[in-house]
Amino acid sequence: MAHSGISVLFEGTNFARLMGGLWTSVWIALVSLAIGLLLGTLFGLLRTLRSRLIRFVLLLYLEFFRIVPTVVLLFLVYYILPRQFNINMPATWMAVLAFSLWVAAEFSDIVRGALESVPKHQRESGQALGLNQWQLFRYVLLPQAIQLELPATINLATRVIKTTSLLLMISVMDVINVGQQIIEANNQTHPTGIFWVYGLIFILYFIVDYPLSLWAKHLTAKQKD
Amino acid sequence: MDWTIIQQSLPNFVQGFKLTLWLSLVGIVGSIIVGIITSLVQYFRVPVLKQILNVYVEVARNTPLLIQLFFLYYAFPVMGIKMTAETCGIIGLIFLGGAYMAEGFTGGFNGVSQNQLDAGEALGMNQFQLARYVVLPQGLSLSVPALAANIIFLIKETSIFSVIAIPELTNTALDLIGMYYRSNEYLFVLVVAYAIILIPVILLLDWLERRVRYGAFGN
Amino acid sequence: MAEEILKVEHLNKFYGDWQALHDINFDLQKGEVVTLLGPSGSGKSTLIRTLNGLEPFKDGNIYFKGEKVEPTPKEWQKLRQQIGMVFQSYDLFPNLTVLDNILLAPTKVQKRDREEVKKEAMALLERVDLADQANSYPRQLSGGQKQRIAIVRALAMHPELMLFDEVTASLDPEMVRGVLEIIKELADRDHMTMIIVTHEMNFAAQIADRVLFLEDGKLLEDTPGKQFFEHPQTARAAEFLSSMEF
């Protein structure tokens, strides 16, 4: 690599542009997580209720997301909303929509699992103290469930962040899309630039995701004691 | 929804379907092999190798498959390493999947209770016998839920191969949409195709999980 | 003079700064049955686990059949083939049938002939009234049955010393007798050398040739069985016995 391509990263506004792209990715991940976790908590709660209809509908919802790859989800939103329902919104928001629904599905399963794994005698001893349904949920089940589900939730967040790499497929100006533009613009002068740009993006994703993974692992290890 | 359009596209989808199945199968088998080896190295704390594989697992798990594929397919040729798209896809999938599987197996091995290890030791087993007769059989059945989740995950991840133009299911659909501009029909077939693959897989894995649950937890 | 199976000298055991066992000394002759008594947290389990190498120790010596034990994993692994141990939680291997649980260590660790061990295992199962469960899985058995199998599993190794760590503590009351009877029979009929940690005082009084009384990791008494229950030497032991109200 006589003509080192690393300079591509720092030419002009390239680095700032990459960071801007990264921010778009992170922003979409954060907003989707916020919406998805709220919605997922609601769905998870509903799934512990007795109503068969509600449980069945939510199960169908969950299974749909279990079967359809996220790339395909993005395309479903991207093509079907504007053409079928005449809803036009920026691709960024379409991505948020698809991701939120996906996160809600996954998280509802985590919430339900956590609520159901709170030991039965905990529920019973709460009832024995005269707590009503809501108090039982608020003071006994929820605090224990949150502790149980935190590692799985963090892992879900790392997956959402990684999945933002698919955004370029629906033309969102995410970090990879920006990277591709930079590579193309410099292809003539710096053919090895591609190596450095993708390398940097690779490292950026790692820097964002790794601390979260570590945190989840740490929490899981602590729970085992 | 125009059924004749769907009908005409079916031969293309069948091709993509086969390729998705094939790539998934190779990817899953490869990932399981890499995962078992990795977690065994970690379990036995093989010096040096263990540290290297720890780094591998963290890097593979914390970076997106798409970037891993771009690297293999677009950046490696600049270094003089050229591979076909499918080779890149399989390598990428096994790189990613091996790390996920390793985590799953390690979780299973660590899940074998201290009481069981004590019982084995009290019977005079050495480290190897303990691993072979206590940790491995019990740990593997404990890791089945993680294994199942990973298998489903990896099948779905093959959809990302479309970015390096491997003509699997998703790529087939995108190509057709690009050519004929009929998104409803093609996306419908695409979703159905994934359902045809994944529903039996999910049912089979659920059955497997139920089968092994007792073996692992009933004392 | 009887053959000495076990001798413990100046055994100290620490967890970090905390001392779990203080200068333990005792010996054990062939055919002797010793019960290890004391309040919870007194170090009984720690001591019995140390005798099988499941808990490492730094200070002191253990002699097995007159030979000093080098506390290395390899040495313990060899000794454990002669020292059987049964735990409170049975710990049968859930993935194996009853018979395979029993055969595993004799065939794989001791490399004995499978057919021969199998015959012996069936005879042992017969003896504990569980021959009909040879092909069951542990999950299909009651706690008492599992514990009887765990005893058979240890016996199939031909141990010279058996260690019982609160083996009836997690059993339903109606299951306890069956397990204790087997241990009693091992003493009376086979003259098995045994160390037993238990909270069943009637049983201890019946079976113990000697009682080791432990409190706060200190060995307060090493007294012949009958004498311990009738005239304990220390006030602490007397207090303990009256608190057990048996």
XYZ file of C-alpha atoms in Angstrom:
690
model
C 0.000 0.000 0.000
C 2.463 2.591 -1.224
C -0.213 5.180 -1.746
C -1.834 4.758 1.615
C -5.597 4.985 1.458
C -5.891 6.005 5.060
C -5.695 9.659 4.024
C -9.140 9.252 2.467
C -10.609 9.219 5.931
C -9.334 12.669 6.736
C -9.647 14.463 3.430
C -12.014 17.403 3.397
C -15.075 16.784 5.493
C -14.973 13.007 5.068
C -14.483 12.149 8.721
C -17.192 14.544 9.835
C -19.531 13.120 7.226
C -18.906 9.570 8.446
C -19.624 10.684 11.986
C -22.806 12.345 10.789
C -23.819 9.056 9.183
C -23.050 7.191 12.380
C -25.238 9.627 14.277
C -28.123 8.908 11.908
C -27.691 5.193 12.582
C -27.505 5.619 16.331
C -30.397 8.054 16.344
C -32.642 5.634 14.469
C -31.624 2.837 16.832
C -32.368 4.949 19.909
C -35.749 6.221 18.757
C -36.798 2.746 17.598
C -35.706 1.260 20.896
C -37.626 3.867 22.883
C -40.836 3.314 20.942
C -40.338 -0.445 20.646
C -39.653 -0.989 24.342
C -42.772 0.936 25.348
C -44.931 -0.900 22.868
C -43.294 -4.212 23.716
C -43.948 -3.764 27.441
C -47.607 -3.209 26.669
C -47.777 -6.260 24.398
C -45.891 -8.370 26.911
C -48.349 -7.407 29.644
C -51.300 -8.132 27.411
C -49.875 -11.546 26.683
C -50.011 -12.497 30.356
C -53.751 -11.718 30.433
C -56.391 -14.385 30.124
C -58.103 -13.211 26.945
C -57.439 -15.835 24.320
C -58.190 -13.474 21.459
C -55.601 -10.916 22.571
C -53.044 -13.609 23.169
C -53.693 -15.174 19.793
C -53.450 -11.895 17.877
C -50.217 -10.990 19.654
C -48.818 -14.443 19.031
C -49.476 -14.037 15.310
C -47.777 -10.647 15.450
C -44.782 -12.121 17.217
C -44.489 -15.095 14.881
C -44.631 -12.789 11.864
C -41.541 -10.981 13.115
C -39.924 -14.251 14.033
C -40.233 -15.406 10.439
C -39.598 -12.287 8.368
C -35.964 -11.119 8.165
C -35.381 -7.500 9.095
C -34.191 -6.634 5.590
C -37.523 -7.807 4.259
C -39.355 -5.798 6.922
C -37.600 -2.685 5.750
C -38.622 -3.368 2.175
C -42.206 -4.083 3.183
C -42.464 -0.681 4.816
C -40.453 1.023 2.096
C -42.515 -0.239 -0.829
C -45.939 -0.908 0.550
C -46.619 2.230 2.603
C -46.214 4.728 -0.236
C -47.617 2.609 -3.040
C -50.471 0.949 -1.210
C -51.478 3.502 1.362
C -50.117 6.639 -0.221
C -48.193 7.390 2.913
C -45.035 9.230 2.065
C -42.513 9.855 4.715
C -38.742 10.109 4.800
C -36.933 6.773 4.654
C -35.539 7.515 8.113
C -39.006 7.388 9.626
C -39.896 4.302 7.675
C -36.885 2.638 9.209
C -37.969 3.801 12.658
C -41.411 2.344 12.036
C -40.092 -1.048 10.897
C -37.527 -1.267 13.689
C -39.987 -0.198 16.389
C -42.508 -2.863 15.426
C -39.740 -5.452 15.337
C -38.337 -4.391 18.721
C -41.856 -4.410 20.179
C -42.334 -8.001 19.046
C -39.049 -9.227 20.476
C -39.386 -7.250 23.666
C -42.927 -8.441 24.326
C -41.506 -11.945 24.479
C -38.785 -10.863 26.912
C -41.334 -9.084 29.126
C -43.736 -12.005 29.147
C -40.914 -14.435 29.922
C -39.665 -12.278 32.769
C -43.126 -11.767 34.261
C -43.830 -15.469 34.129
C -40.501 -16.410 35.638
C -41.070 -14.411 38.809
C -41.629 -17.301 41.231
C -45.226 -18.133 41.993
C -44.713 -17.837 45.732
C -43.621 -14.221 45.235
C -46.973 -13.501 43.643
C -48.744 -15.431 46.367
C -46.955 -13.769 49.234
C -47.839 -10.421 47.673
C -51.473 -11.449 47.502
C -51.327 -12.707 51.049
C -50.262 -9.196 52.120
C -53.432 -7.865 50.564
C -51.920 -6.199 47.496
C -54.344 -5.702 44.652
C -53.599 -6.683 41.059
C -52.030 -3.356 40.168
C -49.985 -3.069 43.374
C -48.796 -6.619 42.878
C -47.621 -5.725 39.408
C -46.130 -2.385 40.399
C -44.284 -3.399 43.581
C -43.565 -7.109 43.225
C -43.558 -8.312 39.630
C -42.230 -5.317 37.732
C -39.096 -4.637 39.834
C -38.101 -8.303 39.711
C -38.950 -8.611 36.030
C -36.875 -5.551 35.121
C -33.852 -7.058 36.820
C -34.384 -10.353 35.063
C -34.915 -8.847 31.640
C -32.198 -6.202 31.640
C -29.423 -8.335 30.079
C -31.730 -9.610 27.335
C -32.856 -6.039 26.672
C -29.307 -4.787 26.363
C -28.559 -7.622 23.963
C -31.596 -6.637 21.939
C -30.251 -3.075 21.809
C -26.903 -4.291 20.459
C -28.759 -6.181 17.756
C -30.809 -3.133 16.836
C -27.617 -1.103 16.513
C -26.046 -3.748 14.297
C -29.203 -3.971 12.243
C -28.979 -0.272 11.408
C -26.315 -1.405 8.943
C -29.216 -2.440 6.711
C -30.452 1.131 6.413
C -28.507 1.790 3.243
C -30.762 -0.706 1.525
C -33.652 1.728 1.734
C -31.400 4.694 0.902
C -31.067 6.165 4.364
C -27.900 8.241 4.624
C -26.422 6.088 7.338
C -22.739 5.609 8.104
C -22.297 2.876 5.494
C -24.056 4.807 2.768
C -21.846 7.814 3.461
C -18.853 5.498 3.439
C -19.804 4.158 0.026
C -20.069 7.656 -1.375
C -16.649 8.540 -0.046
C -15.186 5.358 -1.485
C -16.672 6.041 -4.902
C -15.525 9.648 -4.952
C -11.948 8.607 -4.142
C -11.758 5.386 -6.065
C -9.511 6.818 -8.747
C -6.996 8.499 -6.493
C -7.023 6.067 -3.576
C -8.001 2.544 -4.600
C -7.142 1.222 -1.127
C -9.437 3.781 0.482
C -12.172 1.163 0.517
C -10.172 -0.853 3.002
C -9.828 2.041 5.401
C -13.356 3.305 5.133
C -14.953 -0.076 5.747
C -12.339 -0.754 8.398
C -13.274 2.424 10.219
C -16.995 1.638 10.013
C -16.292 -1.863 11.297
C -14.443 -0.416 14.271
C -17.127 2.230 14.868
C -19.812 -0.415 15.171
C -17.596 -2.389 17.512
C -16.964 0.655 19.690
C -20.686 1.304 20.030
C -21.754 -2.313 20.580
C -18.977 -3.861 22.618
C -19.486 -1.884 25.844
C -23.178 -2.793 25.780
C -22.380 -6.493 25.301
C -19.902 -6.332 28.164
C -22.498 -4.725 30.380
C -25.061 -7.421 29.563
C -22.513 -10.148 30.238
C -21.545 -8.561 33.516
C -25.184 -8.404 34.630
C -25.804 -12.021 33.642
C -22.767 -13.158 35.584
C -23.964 -11.216 38.609
C -27.408 -12.795 38.465
C -25.893 -16.240 38.590
C -24.300 -15.652 41.989
C -52.426 -8.621 -6.238
C -51.908 -10.162 -9.660
C -51.610 -13.943 -9.549
C -50.241 -14.360 -13.064
C -47.289 -12.171 -12.098
C -46.694 -14.369 -9.103
C -46.933 -17.464 -11.227
C -44.431 -16.179 -13.741
C -41.964 -15.335 -11.027
C -42.107 -18.712 -9.333
C -39.228 -20.358 -11.229
C -36.963 -17.497 -10.132
C -38.101 -17.820 -6.558
C -37.577 -21.565 -6.563
C -33.962 -20.943 -7.549
C -33.570 -18.387 -4.780
C -35.320 -20.689 -2.330
C -32.896 -23.512 -3.025
C -29.926 -21.217 -2.674
C -31.185 -19.786 0.621
C -31.711 -23.305 1.945
C -28.280 -24.424 0.827
C -26.422 -21.390 2.163
C -28.316 -21.652 5.454
C -27.475 -25.298 5.818
C -23.771 -24.824 5.118
C -23.706 -21.749 7.345
C -25.448 -23.478 10.242
C -23.339 -26.640 10.104
C -20.155 -24.573 9.801
C -21.219 -22.303 12.663
C -21.969 -25.244 14.934
C -18.548 -26.755 14.244
C -16.717 -23.474 14.802
C -18.890 -22.773 17.851
C -18.233 -26.132 19.521
C -14.502 -25.942 18.924
C -14.383 -22.373 20.208
C -16.355 -23.085 23.342
C -14.333 -26.228 24.090
C -11.117 -24.230 23.797
C -12.643 -21.693 26.172
C -13.876 -24.390 28.531
C -10.503 -26.104 28.786
C -8.749 -22.730 28.930
C -6.260 -23.688 26.241
C -3.618 -20.985 26.618
C -3.137 -18.414 23.824
C -5.771 -20.038 21.622
C -8.371 -19.132 24.219
C -7.419 -15.446 24.187
C -7.445 -15.363 20.396
C -10.869 -16.975 20.244
C -12.211 -14.637 22.925
C -11.281 -11.704 20.707
C -12.813 -13.453 17.704
C -16.124 -14.005 19.508
C -16.343 -10.384 20.658
C -15.437 -8.933 17.275
C -17.802 -11.201 15.356
C -20.700 -10.666 17.737
C -20.375 -6.916 17.940
C -20.142 -6.012 14.261
C -22.862 -6.286 11.622
C -22.802 -9.107 9.070
C -23.287 -6.556 6.316
C -19.983 -4.855 7.075
C -18.265 -8.198 7.449
C -19.527 -9.091 3.948
C -18.514 -5.743 2.432
C -15.082 -6.273 3.822
C -14.758 -9.764 2.395
C -16.313 -8.939 -0.937
C -15.172 -5.392 -1.713
C -12.157 -4.635 0.465
C -10.301 -7.959 0.340
C -9.791 -7.868 -3.449
C -7.854 -4.635 -2.967
C -5.460 -6.730 -0.865
C -5.330 -9.302 -3.620
C -7.766 -11.787 -2.063
C -10.607 -12.442 -4.475
C -13.490 -14.758 -3.689
C -16.881 -15.372 -5.259
C -19.866 -13.727 -3.628
C -21.154 -17.050 -2.353
C -17.839 -17.938 -0.751
C -17.802 -14.554 0.935
C -21.357 -15.089 2.106
C -20.630 -18.467 3.633
C -17.412 -17.303 5.280
C -19.194 -14.256 6.671
C -22.116 -16.280 7.962
C -19.879 -18.855 9.641
C -17.677 -16.102 11.088
C -20.744 -14.511 12.649
C -22.631 -17.707 13.457
C -19.621 -19.468 14.972
C -19.335 -16.710 17.565
C -23.049 -16.852 18.406
C -22.945 -20.641 18.649
C -19.832 -20.494 20.837
C -21.682 -18.202 23.246
C -24.605 -20.608 23.288
C -22.489 -23.673 23.990
C -20.418 -21.863 26.595
C -23.639 -20.845 28.307
C -24.741 -24.472 28.305
C -21.445 -25.768 29.662
C -21.427 -23.159 32.408
C -25.010 -24.067 33.199
C -24.046 -27.540 34.383
C -24.432 -27.285 38.141
C -21.572 -27.432 40.597
C -23.377 -30.337 42.311
C -23.138 -32.389 39.146
C -19.436 -31.614 38.836
C -18.913 -32.577 42.487
C -20.751 -35.843 41.934
C -18.567 -36.641 38.949
C -15.405 -35.752 40.824
C -16.482 -37.812 43.806
C -16.662 -40.798 41.461
C -13.012 -40.314 40.640
C -13.395 -38.767 37.187
C -10.508 -36.769 35.781
C -10.998 -33.467 33.947
C -11.387 -35.154 30.589
C -13.867 -37.744 31.850
C -15.791 -35.029 33.630
C -16.049 -33.075 30.389
C -16.893 -36.122 28.310
C -19.507 -37.730 30.571
C -20.948 -34.870 32.603
C -20.326 -31.436 31.103
C -20.709 -32.227 27.416
C -23.963 -34.229 27.408
C -25.682 -31.984 29.934
C -24.208 -28.752 28.604
C -25.254 -29.564 25.053
C -28.848 -30.165 26.050
C -28.783 -26.981 28.107
C -27.602 -25.077 25.055
C -30.391 -26.300 22.789
C -32.577 -23.214 23.299
C -29.671 -20.957 22.321
C -28.824 -23.271 19.424
C -32.424 -23.076 18.201
C -32.500 -19.283 18.414
C -29.189 -19.108 16.534
C -30.359 -21.416 13.763
C -33.425 -19.265 13.132
C -31.287 -16.140 13.332
C -28.751 -17.461 10.815
C -31.397 -18.500 8.291
C -32.808 -14.983 8.437
C -29.348 -13.437 8.179
C -28.885 -15.024 4.733
C -31.244 -12.286 3.503
C -28.351 -9.862 3.957
C -26.457 -11.754 1.247
C -28.562 -9.752 -1.192
C -26.170 -6.800 -0.700
C -23.359 -8.669 -2.414
C -25.684 -9.874 -5.157
C -25.959 -13.511 -4.174
C -29.188 -14.586 -5.897
C -30.903 -15.962 -2.796
C -34.544 -15.251 -1.941
C -34.337 -11.591 -0.956
C -32.020 -10.736 -3.821
C -34.362 -12.509 -6.226
C -37.298 -10.441 -4.990
C -35.343 -7.176 -5.183
C -34.217 -7.973 -8.705
C -37.745 -8.698 -9.822
C -39.057 -5.538 -8.167
C -36.343 -3.545 -9.933
C -37.221 -5.060 -13.295
C -41.014 -5.152 -13.206
C -41.905 -2.650 -10.509
C -44.459 -4.980 -8.875
C -43.558 -4.841 -5.227
C -46.745 -6.249 -3.647
C -46.623 -9.547 -5.455
C -42.929 -10.171 -5.117
C -42.756 -9.180 -1.463
C -45.738 -11.417 -0.795
C -43.998 -14.399 -2.373
C -40.834 -13.505 -0.473
C -42.577 -13.530 2.906
C -44.359 -16.779 2.075
C -41.074 -18.350 1.013
C -39.428 -17.477 4.346
C -42.491 -18.814 6.148
C -42.203 -22.108 4.257
C -38.608 -22.459 5.404
C -38.925 -21.142 8.922
C -42.230 -22.512 10.192
C -41.142 -26.171 9.947
C -37.733 -25.269 11.351
C -39.331 -23.463 14.291
C -41.698 -26.357 14.989
C -38.894 -28.868 14.777
C -36.692 -26.861 17.133
C -39.562 -26.370 19.609
C -40.040 -30.124 19.620
C -36.326 -30.664 20.163
C -36.311 -28.186 23.047
C -39.148 -30.020 24.740
C -37.408 -33.352 24.204
C -34.179 -32.340 25.884
C -35.601 -30.161 28.625
C -36.103 -33.025 31.061
C -32.750 -34.549 30.342
C -31.163 -31.313 31.366
C -33.189 -30.076 34.277
C -34.920 -33.030 35.901
C -32.691 -34.153 38.689
C -4.897 -53.908 65.979
C -7.388 -52.651 63.430
C -6.215 -51.146 60.207
C -6.188 -47.369 60.070
C -8.164 -46.033 57.090
C -7.987 -42.321 57.662
C -6.028 -39.942 59.782
C -6.412 -36.179 59.886
C -3.709 -34.032 61.451
C -3.827 -30.329 62.235
C -6.225 -29.575 59.415
C -6.969 -25.872 58.942
C -9.168 -24.452 56.265
C -9.667 -20.839 55.295
C -12.082 -19.017 53.038
C -10.205 -15.797 52.501
C -9.691 -14.415 55.995
C -12.353 -16.553 57.558
C -11.241 -19.788 59.151
C -13.745 -22.574 58.492
C -11.838 -25.399 60.209
C -9.515 -25.045 63.197
C -6.813 -27.616 63.799
C -8.875 -30.760 63.219
C -7.341 -34.047 64.437
C -8.907 -37.491 64.346
C -8.444 -40.965 62.936
C -10.689 -43.670 61.652
C -10.188 -47.435 61.858
C -11.423 -49.951 59.349
C -15.061 -50.853 59.935
C -15.709 -47.869 62.162
C -18.768 -45.697 61.767
C -18.310 -42.091 62.775
C -21.047 -39.501 62.774
C -20.176 -35.876 62.415
C -22.583 -33.780 64.477
C -22.951 -30.103 65.193
C -25.178 -27.096 64.603
C -25.616 -25.752 61.064
C -22.645 -23.767 59.900
C -20.317 -25.639 62.254
C -18.153 -26.884 59.373
C -19.408 -30.485 59.107
C -20.011 -30.318 55.379
C -16.764 -28.472 54.785
C -14.868 -31.127 56.691
C -16.443 -34.092 54.935
C -15.946 -32.444 51.538
C -12.322 -31.774 52.380
C -11.844 -35.478 53.084
C -12.783 -36.142 49.464
C -10.737 -33.315 47.991
C -13.790 -31.341 46.913
C -12.595 -28.522 49.154
C -8.904 -27.741 48.938
C -6.951 -27.356 52.164
C -3.658 -25.606 52.767
C -2.677 -26.477 56.269
C -2.317 -29.903 57.837
C -2.168 -33.500 56.681
C -4.564 -36.209 55.647
C -3.400 -39.845 55.600
C -5.363 -42.443 53.710
C -4.485 -46.051 54.665
C -1.277 -44.843 56.220
C -0.133 -42.849 53.218
C 0.066 -39.116 53.218
C -2.292 -37.497 50.703
C -0.600 -35.102 48.317
C -3.423 -32.621 47.749
C -3.073 -32.491 43.964
C -6.005 -32.984 41.560
C -4.398 -36.128 40.170
C -3.867 -37.728 43.549
C -7.397 -36.915 44.686
C -8.791 -38.302 41.487
C -7.139 -41.636 42.279
C -8.184 -41.634 45.941
C -11.788 -40.826 45.145
C -12.066 -44.186 43.453
C -11.671 -45.665 46.942
C -13.697 -43.066 48.799
C -17.395 -43.046 47.951
C -19.470 -39.962 48.599
C -23.200 -39.365 48.667
C -24.655 -35.846 48.691
C -27.746 -34.176 50.046
C -29.048 -33.418 46.565
C -28.478 -36.979 45.204
C -26.910 -35.550 42.019
C -27.650 -38.462 39.774
C -26.789 -37.624 36.176
C -30.153 -36.619 34.692
C -29.242 -37.647 31.161
C -28.464 -41.263 32.092
C -30.672 -44.150 33.176
C -30.345 -45.539 36.669
C -28.201 -48.394 35.435
C -25.961 -46.128 33.350
C -25.534 -43.825 36.334
C -24.181 -46.792 38.260
C -22.055 -48.200 35.434
C -20.465 -44.952 34.294
C -17.614 -44.595 36.764
C -16.717 -48.304 37.239
C -16.481 -48.834 33.470
C -15.020 -45.488 32.377
C -12.923 -44.490 35.363
C -11.914 -47.894 36.713
C -12.065 -49.528 33.272
C -13.713 -52.615 34.664
C -15.596 -55.101 32.517
C -19.068 -53.814 31.766
C -20.861 -57.145 32.063
C -19.289 -57.924 35.378
C -20.130 -54.481 36.783
C -23.632 -54.782 35.433
C -24.204 -58.037 37.318
C -22.937 -56.426 40.445
C -25.040 -53.306 39.891
C -28.178 -55.379 39.473
C -27.416 -57.235 42.696
C -26.965 -53.926 44.500
C -30.195 -52.584 43.028
C -31.910 -55.740 44.201
C -30.597 -55.074 47.640
C -32.121 -51.592 47.755
C -35.369 -52.851 46.192
C -34.954 -50.885 42.986
C -33.991 -53.532 40.443
C -37.206 -52.805 38.539
C -36.064 -49.189 38.022
C -32.785 -50.010 36.317
C -33.889 -48.481 33.037
C -35.763 -45.505 34.492
C -34.430 -41.991 34.354
C -33.758 -40.106 37.599
C -36.636 -37.699 36.959
C -39.056 -40.642 37.176
C -37.969 -41.526 40.700
C -38.865 -40.164 44.115
C -36.240 -38.435 46.215
C -35.804 -41.476 48.417
C -35.346 -43.732 45.425
C -32.819 -41.353 43.904
C -30.836 -41.296 47.101
C -30.780 -45.090 47.298
C -29.492 -45.152 43.714
C -26.831 -42.583 44.582
C -25.646 -44.884 47.371
C -25.529 -47.828 44.966
C -23.633 -45.689 42.471
C -20.968 -45.013 45.073
C -20.853 -48.630 46.272
C -20.314 -49.958 42.764
C -16.846 -48.412 42.884
C -15.890 -50.798 45.746
C -15.000 -47.971 48.121
C -13.077 -48.561 51.309
C -14.624 -45.531 52.920
C -18.035 -43.996 52.439
C -18.870 -40.360 53.132
C -22.500 -39.336 53.625
C -23.215 -35.604 53.568
C -26.684 -34.994 55.045
C -28.154 -37.539 52.690
C -31.657 -37.397 54.166
C -31.852 -33.635 54.635
C -33.926 -32.957 51.526
C -36.130 -36.034 51.722
C -39.765 -36.215 52.748
C -40.059 -37.788 56.210
C -41.549 -41.032 54.897
C -38.573 -41.499 52.565
C -35.944 -41.050 55.235
C -36.240 -44.466 56.836
C -35.575 -46.465 53.692
C -32.330 -44.594 53.085
C -31.173 -44.847 56.696
C -31.893 -48.563 56.762
C -29.565 -49.094 53.854
C -26.788 -47.217 55.612
C -27.459 -49.191 58.789
C -27.237 -52.416 56.839
C -23.955 -51.314 55.297
C -22.592 -50.952 58.825
C -24.007 -54.149 60.283
C -23.616 -56.512 57.362
C -20.704 -55.152 55.323
C -18.799 -53.479 58.162
C -18.295 -50.527 55.839
C -16.116 -47.744 57.163
C -18.227 -44.601 57.121
C -18.321 -40.946 58.042
C -21.836 -39.606 58.276
C -23.010 -36.009 58.558
C -26.606 -36.043 59.719
C -29.303 -34.289 61.670
C -31.156 -37.518 62.427
C -30.166 -37.925 66.060
C -31.919 -41.246 66.686
C -30.141 -42.685 63.715
C -26.813 -41.258 64.791
C -27.248 -42.714 68.271
C -28.027 -46.111 66.774
C -25.220 -46.309 64.286
C -22.285 -44.319 65.607
C -19.288 -46.088 67.013
C -17.923 -42.647 67.615
C -19.211 -39.117 67.433
C -17.204 -36.131 66.320
C -18.861 -32.982 67.598
C -18.029 -29.848 65.679
C -18.801 -26.243 66.459
C -17.525 -23.100 64.744
C -15.058 -25.215 62.824
C -13.546 -26.659 66.003
C -13.643 -30.327 66.904
C -14.979 -30.175 70.476
C -15.546 -33.862 71.100
C -14.343 -37.186 69.801
C -16.350 -39.566 71.974
C -17.647 -43.155 71.706
C -21.229 -43.100 70.422
C -23.103 -44.343 73.448
C -21.173 -42.140 75.787
C -21.741 -39.028 73.664
C -25.486 -39.375 73.736
C -25.647 -40.282 77.427
C -22.871 -38.185 78.906
C -21.502 -35.625 76.503
C -18.195 -34.239 77.739
C -18.705 -30.606 76.852
C -21.452 -28.240 77.837
C -21.819 -27.193 74.186
C -22.541 -30.739 73.111
C -25.061 -31.195 75.912
C -26.774 -28.004 74.858
C -26.778 -29.145 71.254
C -28.305 -32.503 72.142
C -31.047 -30.964 74.248
C -31.846 -28.502 71.457
C -32.367 -31.362 69.046
C -35.117 -32.828 71.266
C -35.070 -36.300 69.886
